[in-house]
Amino acid sequence: MGGLQRFEQKLEQAISGVFARTFRSAVQPVEIAAALQRELDNKAQILSRERRLVPNAFTVELSSSDLDRLAPYDSALAAELTDQLQEHADLQSYVFPGPIRIQFVSADDLGTGRFRVLGKAEATVSGHARYNTRHRTRAVLEVNGTRHPLQPPGLVVGRGSEADLRINDPGVSRRHAEFLVTAQPAPSAAPGAGPLQIEVHDMGSTNGITVDGRKVSRAALGDGSRVQIGHTSLVVRLLEEEVTDV
């Protein structure tokens, strides 16, 4: 029995066949499962002879009518789809950069019975730095939907435990890049420190870094600068004297 057939049987057992009857004339769960598998196969990137990196964050776009039908069962379906993707990845020696995440959204351009799957690799991110009341966080790094403060003297980004900002991305070295942050002298009429100066330096990483699409060894950064390391983008955001407490 194939993986998709087992998926159908498991799904019917999980929700007593109600979902299948509800969707008889609309999108079928097995079609979504097959499309998710194709997304893995089409976007697999070679890491080594035996390992390939694949997307782990998926958006399934549906018509509003199909999304309404799906709503009571979306959690059960997402759980079964996750198991199916993990099984397929194990068979193909695929590597996920982080936990599998599947969300269902509506798309105005899709009619009943039509759907679209979009996938991307989204590494797990964790940092030692924390917001607190003693620092004004005037710059942050946005990484995969999370924000991390950029404060003097800066931070090291990498895959290893010694990095200040850890990114579970196979394309990222243990100590990949360093963000240097210095506060410029304030104008005489203004209290406190002046504007921040931010630079990024490659720390001898295997795959290097790019800034706004250009491969560099070091570069000055401003608001909106996009630094690519491995398969992960880090975006600098400058804030207006925002004070955040934990």
Coordinates of C-alpha atoms in Angstrom, one line a residue, residues 37-153:
Q37 CA 5.1 16.0 -1.4
R38 CA 5.7 17.5 -4.9
E39 CA 6.7 20.8 -3.2
L40 CA 9.3 18.9 -1.2
D41 CA 10.6 17.1 -4.3
N42 CA 10.7 20.2 -6.5
K43 CA 12.4 22.4 -3.9
A44 CA 15.0 19.9 -2.5
Q45 CA 18.5 21.5 -2.3
I46 CA 21.5 19.2 -2.1
L47 CA 23.5 19.4 1.1
S48 CA 25.6 16.3 0.6
R49 CA 25.3 13.0 -1.3
E50 CA 22.9 11.7 1.2
R51 CA 21.1 14.8 2.5
R52 CA 18.8 17.3 0.8
L53 CA 17.2 20.4 2.4
V54 CA 13.5 20.8 1.8
P55 CA 10.8 23.4 2.9
N56 CA 9.2 23.0 6.3
A57 CA 6.7 26.0 6.3
F58 CA 3.7 25.5 4.0
T59 CA 0.7 27.6 3.0
V60 CA -2.2 25.9 1.4
E61 CA -4.4 28.4 -0.4
L62 CA -8.1 27.4 -1.0
S63 CA -11.3 29.1 -2.2
S64 CA -13.3 30.7 0.6
S65 CA -16.0 28.0 0.3
D66 CA -13.5 25.1 0.6
L67 CA -11.8 26.9 3.6
D68 CA -15.1 27.2 5.3
R69 CA -15.7 23.4 4.8
L70 CA -12.2 22.7 6.1
A71 CA -12.4 24.8 9.2
P72 CA -13.8 22.2 11.7
Y73 CA -11.1 19.7 10.6
D74 CA -8.1 21.8 9.9
S75 CA -6.1 20.7 13.0
A76 CA -6.7 17.0 12.3
L77 CA -5.8 17.4 8.7
A78 CA -2.7 19.4 9.4
A79 CA -1.5 16.8 11.9
E80 CA -2.0 13.9 9.4
L81 CA -0.4 15.9 6.6
T82 CA 2.6 16.6 8.9
D83 CA 3.0 12.9 9.6
Q84 CA 2.8 12.1 5.8
L85 CA 5.4 14.7 5.0
Q86 CA 7.8 13.4 7.6
E87 CA 7.3 9.8 6.3
H88 CA 8.1 11.0 2.8
A89 CA 11.1 13.0 3.9
D90 CA 12.5 10.0 5.8
L91 CA 12.2 7.8 2.7
Q92 CA 13.9 10.4 0.5
S93 CA 16.7 11.4 3.0
Y94 CA 15.3 15.0 3.1
V95 CA 16.2 17.3 6.0
F96 CA 13.8 19.9 7.4
P97 CA 15.5 23.1 8.8
G98 CA 12.9 23.3 11.5
P99 CA 9.5 22.0 12.6
I100 CA 6.9 21.3 9.9
R101 CA 4.2 24.0 9.8
I102 CA 1.1 23.9 7.7
Q103 CA -1.5 26.7 7.5
F104 CA -4.7 27.0 5.4
V105 CA -5.7 30.4 4.0
S106 CA -8.3 31.6 1.4
A107 CA -7.3 33.0 -2.0
D108 CA -9.8 35.1 -4.0
D109 CA -8.5 33.9 -7.4
L110 CA -9.3 30.2 -6.6
G111 CA -12.6 28.5 -7.3
T112 CA -14.2 25.6 -5.5
G113 CA -12.1 22.5 -5.8
R114 CA -8.9 24.4 -6.7
F115 CA -6.0 24.9 -4.4
R116 CA -2.3 26.1 -4.3
V117 CA 0.6 25.0 -2.1
L118 CA 3.5 27.3 -1.3
G119 CA 6.5 26.1 0.7
K120 CA 9.6 27.7 2.1
A121 CA 12.5 26.6 4.3
E122 CA 12.2 28.4 7.6
A123 CA 15.0 27.7 10.1
T124 CA 14.4 27.6 13.9
V125 CA 15.8 30.7 15.5
S126 CA 16.8 31.2 19.1
G127 CA 18.8 33.9 20.8
H128 CA 20.5 34.7 24.1
A129 CA 19.7 38.4 23.9
R130 CA 16.5 39.6 25.6
Y131 CA 14.6 42.9 25.7
N132 CA 14.9 44.7 29.0
T133 CA 14.2 48.0 30.7
R134 CA 17.9 49.0 30.8
H135 CA 18.3 49.4 27.0
R136 CA 16.5 51.3 24.4
T137 CA 16.2 48.9 21.5
R138 CA 16.6 51.1 18.4
A139 CA 17.5 48.3 16.0
V140 CA 16.4 44.7 15.6
L141 CA 17.1 41.7 13.3
E142 CA 14.0 40.1 11.8
V143 CA 14.5 36.4 11.2
N144 CA 11.7 34.0 10.2
G145 CA 9.0 36.1 11.9
T146 CA 11.0 36.7 15.1
R147 CA 12.7 39.9 16.3
H148 CA 16.1 40.0 18.1
P149 CA 17.6 43.2 19.5
L150 CA 20.7 44.7 18.0
Q151 CA 22.5 46.6 20.8
P152 CA 26.2 47.6 21.3
P153 CA 28.6 45.9 21.0

